[in-house]
Amino acid sequence: MTLYFTKDHEWLRVEGESATVGITKHAAEELGELVFVETRDAGTVVQAGESIAVVESVKAASDIYAPVDGEVLDNNPQLSDDPARVSSDPEGEGWIVKFRLSNPDQLASLMDADAYAAFIA
């Protein structure tokens, strides 16, 4: 399992040819408590940079972008009833979508944990 981060404050936990995507703790703190999460349907094919979800807090609405090319496999069913789960556990139970990678070479353009920590410092 390898963890990657984007400049848009998303994380990507890669396991084989699939990955779980969510927002970072930093992003969750900036947004505040989430009140709504809407994701793309399973089976949706997306390109890197394309919106895969929208999260809405009392402060703002933000798009969540596909870190790499792929296909949405699943979304977190708990978020429809409890969107605040993203705020309380953004890098764990608050994951947003599961994703099949179609171009794993794109992972090289993402940051590791140390690079992300330096990015937000």
C-alpha atoms as an extended CHARMM CRD file, in Angstrom:
* protein
*
       121  EXT
         1         1  MET       CA              0.0000000000        0.0000000000        0.0000000000  PROA      1               0.0000000000
         2         2  THR       CA              1.4370000000        3.3560000000       -1.0670000000  PROA      2               0.0000000000
         3         3  LEU       CA              0.1040000000        6.7880000000       -0.1750000000  PROA      3               0.0000000000
         4         4  TYR       CA              0.2530000000        9.7690000000       -2.5570000000  PROA      4               0.0000000000
         5         5  PHE       CA             -0.9140000000       13.3800000000       -2.2780000000  PROA      5               0.0000000000
         6         6  THR       CA             -1.9480000000       16.1040000000       -4.7470000000  PROA      6               0.0000000000
         7         7  LYS       CA             -1.5320000000       19.8830000000       -4.7290000000  PROA      7               0.0000000000
         8         8  ASP       CA             -5.3380000000       20.0430000000       -4.4760000000  PROA      8               0.0000000000
         9         9  HSD       CA             -5.0980000000       18.3450000000       -1.0480000000  PROA      9               0.0000000000
        10        10  GLU       CA             -6.3960000000       14.9170000000       -2.0290000000  PROA      10              0.0000000000
        11        11  TRP       CA             -4.7890000000       11.6730000000       -0.9500000000  PROA      11              0.0000000000
        12        12  LEU       CA             -4.6300000000        8.4600000000       -2.9420000000  PROA      12              0.0000000000
        13        13  ARG       CA             -3.9430000000        5.1230000000       -1.2060000000  PROA      13              0.0000000000
        14        14  VAL       CA             -2.8420000000        2.6540000000       -3.8810000000  PROA      14              0.0000000000
        15        15  GLU       CA             -3.2970000000       -1.0940000000       -3.4780000000  PROA      15              0.0000000000
        16        16  GLY       CA             -2.4370000000       -3.0000000000       -6.6520000000  PROA      16              0.0000000000
        17        17  GLU       CA             -4.3670000000       -1.5180000000       -9.5810000000  PROA      17              0.0000000000
        18        18  SER       CA             -6.9580000000        0.2310000000       -7.4400000000  PROA      18              0.0000000000
        19        19  ALA       CA             -6.8860000000        3.1470000000       -5.0500000000  PROA      19              0.0000000000
        20        20  THR       CA             -8.9460000000        4.8890000000       -2.4200000000  PROA      20              0.0000000000
        21        21  VAL       CA             -9.2850000000        8.6760000000       -2.7060000000  PROA      21              0.0000000000
        22        22  GLY       CA            -10.1500000000       11.2730000000       -0.0880000000  PROA      22              0.0000000000
        23        23  ILE       CA             -9.2310000000       14.7390000000        1.1080000000  PROA      23              0.0000000000
        24        24  THR       CA             -6.3380000000       15.4220000000        3.4410000000  PROA      24              0.0000000000
        25        25  LYS       CA             -6.6390000000       16.4270000000        7.0670000000  PROA      25              0.0000000000
        26        26  HSD       CA             -5.3530000000       19.8670000000        6.0190000000  PROA      26              0.0000000000
        27        27  ALA       CA             -8.1970000000       20.2590000000        3.4930000000  PROA      27              0.0000000000
        28        28  ALA       CA            -10.7780000000       19.0150000000        5.9890000000  PROA      28              0.0000000000
        29        29  GLU       CA             -9.6150000000       21.5680000000        8.5640000000  PROA      29              0.0000000000
        30        30  GLU       CA             -9.7780000000       24.3680000000        5.9810000000  PROA      30              0.0000000000
        31        31  LEU       CA            -13.3040000000       23.3950000000        4.8840000000  PROA      31              0.0000000000
        32        32  GLY       CA            -14.7560000000       22.8730000000        8.3400000000  PROA      32              0.0000000000
        33        33  GLU       CA            -17.5870000000       20.4320000000        9.0000000000  PROA      33              0.0000000000
        34        34  LEU       CA            -19.0100000000       18.9410000000        5.8270000000  PROA      34              0.0000000000
        35        35  VAL       CA            -22.7700000000       18.9170000000        5.3670000000  PROA      35              0.0000000000
        36        36  PHE       CA            -23.0460000000       17.2920000000        1.9190000000  PROA      36              0.0000000000
        37        37  VAL       CA            -21.0020000000       14.9760000000       -0.3180000000  PROA      37              0.0000000000
        38        38  GLU       CA            -21.9190000000       14.0170000000       -3.8900000000  PROA      38              0.0000000000
        39        39  THR       CA            -19.7900000000       11.5760000000       -5.8930000000  PROA      39              0.0000000000
        40        40  ARG       CA            -19.6330000000       10.3660000000       -9.4750000000  PROA      40              0.0000000000
        41        41  ASP       CA            -21.3750000000        7.0370000000      -10.0660000000  PROA      41              0.0000000000
        42        42  ALA       CA            -19.5000000000        3.7530000000      -10.0940000000  PROA      42              0.0000000000
        43        43  GLY       CA            -18.4440000000        2.9430000000      -13.6370000000  PROA      43              0.0000000000
        44        44  THR       CA            -17.7000000000        6.5750000000      -14.5190000000  PROA      44              0.0000000000
        45        45  VAL       CA            -14.4160000000        6.8780000000      -16.4210000000  PROA      45              0.0000000000
        46        46  VAL       CA            -12.4920000000       10.0690000000      -15.6390000000  PROA      46              0.0000000000
        47        47  GLN       CA             -9.2830000000       11.7830000000      -16.6540000000  PROA      47              0.0000000000
        48        48  ALA       CA             -6.7950000000       13.2370000000      -14.1770000000  PROA      48              0.0000000000
        49        49  GLY       CA             -8.0290000000       16.6450000000      -13.0460000000  PROA      49              0.0000000000
        50        50  GLU       CA            -11.7010000000       15.8850000000      -13.7210000000  PROA      50              0.0000000000
        51        51  SER       CA            -14.1660000000       16.2730000000      -10.8520000000  PROA      51              0.0000000000
        52        52  ILE       CA            -15.0690000000       13.0000000000       -9.1300000000  PROA      52              0.0000000000
        53        53  ALA       CA            -16.9670000000       14.5040000000       -6.2000000000  PROA      53              0.0000000000
        54        54  VAL       CA            -18.2510000000       17.7000000000       -4.6410000000  PROA      54              0.0000000000
        55        55  VAL       CA            -18.0170000000       18.3450000000       -0.9150000000  PROA      55              0.0000000000
        56        56  GLU       CA            -19.9740000000       21.1310000000        0.7280000000  PROA      56              0.0000000000
        57        57  SER       CA            -19.3000000000       22.6300000000        4.1300000000  PROA      57              0.0000000000
        58        58  VAL       CA            -20.8610000000       25.5160000000        5.9680000000  PROA      58              0.0000000000
        59        59  LYS       CA            -17.9890000000       27.6070000000        4.5260000000  PROA      59              0.0000000000
        60        60  ALA       CA            -17.7900000000       26.5380000000        0.8630000000  PROA      60              0.0000000000
        61        61  ALA       CA            -18.3560000000       23.9080000000       -1.8030000000  PROA      61              0.0000000000
        62        62  SER       CA            -15.2850000000       22.2910000000       -3.3510000000  PROA      62              0.0000000000
        63        63  ASP       CA            -14.6740000000       19.8610000000       -6.1710000000  PROA      63              0.0000000000
        64        64  ILE       CA            -12.5940000000       16.7560000000       -5.5270000000  PROA      64              0.0000000000
        65        65  TYR       CA            -10.4850000000       15.9160000000       -8.5670000000  PROA      65              0.0000000000
        66        66  ALA       CA             -9.2840000000       12.6050000000       -9.9610000000  PROA      66              0.0000000000
        67        67  PRO       CA             -5.5610000000       12.4850000000       -9.1690000000  PROA      67              0.0000000000
        68        68  VAL       CA             -4.9440000000       10.1810000000      -12.1570000000  PROA      68              0.0000000000
        69        69  ASP       CA             -6.8960000000        8.6550000000      -15.0490000000  PROA      69              0.0000000000
        70        70  GLY       CA             -9.2130000000        5.8350000000      -14.0560000000  PROA      70              0.0000000000
        71        71  GLU       CA            -12.6780000000        4.5570000000      -13.3110000000  PROA      71              0.0000000000
        72        72  VAL       CA            -14.7980000000        5.1210000000      -10.2220000000  PROA      72              0.0000000000
        73        73  LEU       CA            -15.4130000000        1.6950000000       -8.6800000000  PROA      73              0.0000000000
        74        74  ASP       CA            -17.3840000000        2.6550000000       -5.5830000000  PROA      74              0.0000000000
        75        75  ASN       CA            -18.2190000000        5.5580000000       -3.3220000000  PROA      75              0.0000000000
        76        76  ASN       CA            -18.3720000000        5.6590000000        0.4470000000  PROA      76              0.0000000000
        77        77  PRO       CA            -22.0060000000        4.7820000000        1.2630000000  PROA      77              0.0000000000
        78        78  GLN       CA            -21.7000000000        6.1710000000        4.7990000000  PROA      78              0.0000000000
        79        79  LEU       CA            -21.2490000000        9.7170000000        3.5090000000  PROA      79              0.0000000000
        80        80  SER       CA            -24.8340000000       10.1400000000        2.2950000000  PROA      80              0.0000000000
        81        81  ASP       CA            -26.0880000000        9.8470000000        5.8910000000  PROA      81              0.0000000000
        82        82  ASP       CA            -22.9930000000       11.2130000000        7.6280000000  PROA      82              0.0000000000
        83        83  PRO       CA            -20.9820000000       13.6420000000        5.4420000000  PROA      83              0.0000000000
        84        84  ALA       CA            -19.2560000000       14.9760000000        8.5690000000  PROA      84              0.0000000000
        85        85  ARG       CA            -17.3270000000       11.6790000000        8.6520000000  PROA      85              0.0000000000
        86        86  VAL       CA            -15.0110000000       13.2730000000        6.0520000000  PROA      86              0.0000000000
        87        87  SER       CA            -14.3210000000       16.0980000000        8.5150000000  PROA      87              0.0000000000
        88        88  SER       CA            -13.7900000000       13.8530000000       11.5310000000  PROA      88              0.0000000000
        89        89  ASP       CA            -11.6780000000       11.1340000000        9.8340000000  PROA      89              0.0000000000
        90        90  PRO       CA            -10.6130000000       12.4470000000        6.4000000000  PROA      90              0.0000000000
        91        91  GLU       CA             -7.7530000000       10.0030000000        5.8710000000  PROA      91              0.0000000000
        92        92  GLY       CA             -9.5960000000        6.9460000000        7.1890000000  PROA      92              0.0000000000
        93        93  GLU       CA            -13.3430000000        6.2380000000        7.4170000000  PROA      93              0.0000000000
        94        94  GLY       CA            -14.0240000000        9.5010000000        5.5770000000  PROA      94              0.0000000000
        95        95  TRP       CA            -12.6720000000        8.2240000000        2.2380000000  PROA      95              0.0000000000
        96        96  ILE       CA            -14.6960000000        9.4320000000       -0.7350000000  PROA      96              0.0000000000
        97        97  VAL       CA            -14.2950000000        7.0670000000       -3.7130000000  PROA      97              0.0000000000
        98        98  LYS       CA            -12.5420000000        3.8780000000       -4.7220000000  PROA      98              0.0000000000
        99        99  PHE       CA            -10.8790000000        4.0930000000       -8.0820000000  PROA      99              0.0000000000
       100       100  ARG       CA             -9.3200000000        1.7780000000      -10.7010000000  PROA      100             0.0000000000
       101       101  LEU       CA             -6.0750000000        3.1830000000      -12.1100000000  PROA      101             0.0000000000
       102       102  SER       CA             -5.8810000000        3.1570000000      -15.8980000000  PROA      102             0.0000000000
       103       103  ASN       CA             -2.4340000000        4.7770000000      -16.1470000000  PROA      103             0.0000000000
       104       104  PRO       CA             -0.2940000000        3.9610000000      -13.0770000000  PROA      104             0.0000000000
       105       105  ASP       CA              2.6590000000        5.8690000000      -14.5750000000  PROA      105             0.0000000000
       106       106  GLN       CA              0.8080000000        9.0780000000      -13.6150000000  PROA      106             0.0000000000
       107       107  LEU       CA              1.4840000000        8.3140000000       -9.9420000000  PROA      107             0.0000000000
       108       108  ALA       CA              5.0370000000        9.6020000000      -10.4560000000  PROA      108             0.0000000000
       109       109  SER       CA              3.6320000000       13.1470000000      -10.7350000000  PROA      109             0.0000000000
       110       110  LEU       CA              2.0860000000       12.9980000000       -7.2410000000  PROA      110             0.0000000000
       111       111  MET       CA              3.7420000000       13.7860000000       -3.8920000000  PROA      111             0.0000000000
       112       112  ASP       CA              4.7500000000       11.4010000000       -1.1320000000  PROA      112             0.0000000000
       113       113  ALA       CA              3.9800000000       12.2230000000        2.5220000000  PROA      113             0.0000000000
       114       114  ASP       CA              7.2300000000       14.1540000000        3.0830000000  PROA      114             0.0000000000
       115       115  ALA       CA              6.7870000000       16.2730000000       -0.0500000000  PROA      115             0.0000000000
       116       116  TYR       CA              3.1610000000       17.0170000000        0.9010000000  PROA      116             0.0000000000
       117       117  ALA       CA              4.1670000000       18.0180000000        4.4440000000  PROA      117             0.0000000000
       118       118  ALA       CA              6.6900000000       20.4630000000        2.9570000000  PROA      118             0.0000000000
       119       119  PHE       CA              4.0530000000       21.7240000000        0.4980000000  PROA      119             0.0000000000
       120       120  ILE       CA              1.5820000000       22.7030000000        3.2450000000  PROA      120             0.0000000000
       121       121  ALA       CA              4.2300000000       24.0170000000        5.6780000000  PROA      121             0.0000000000
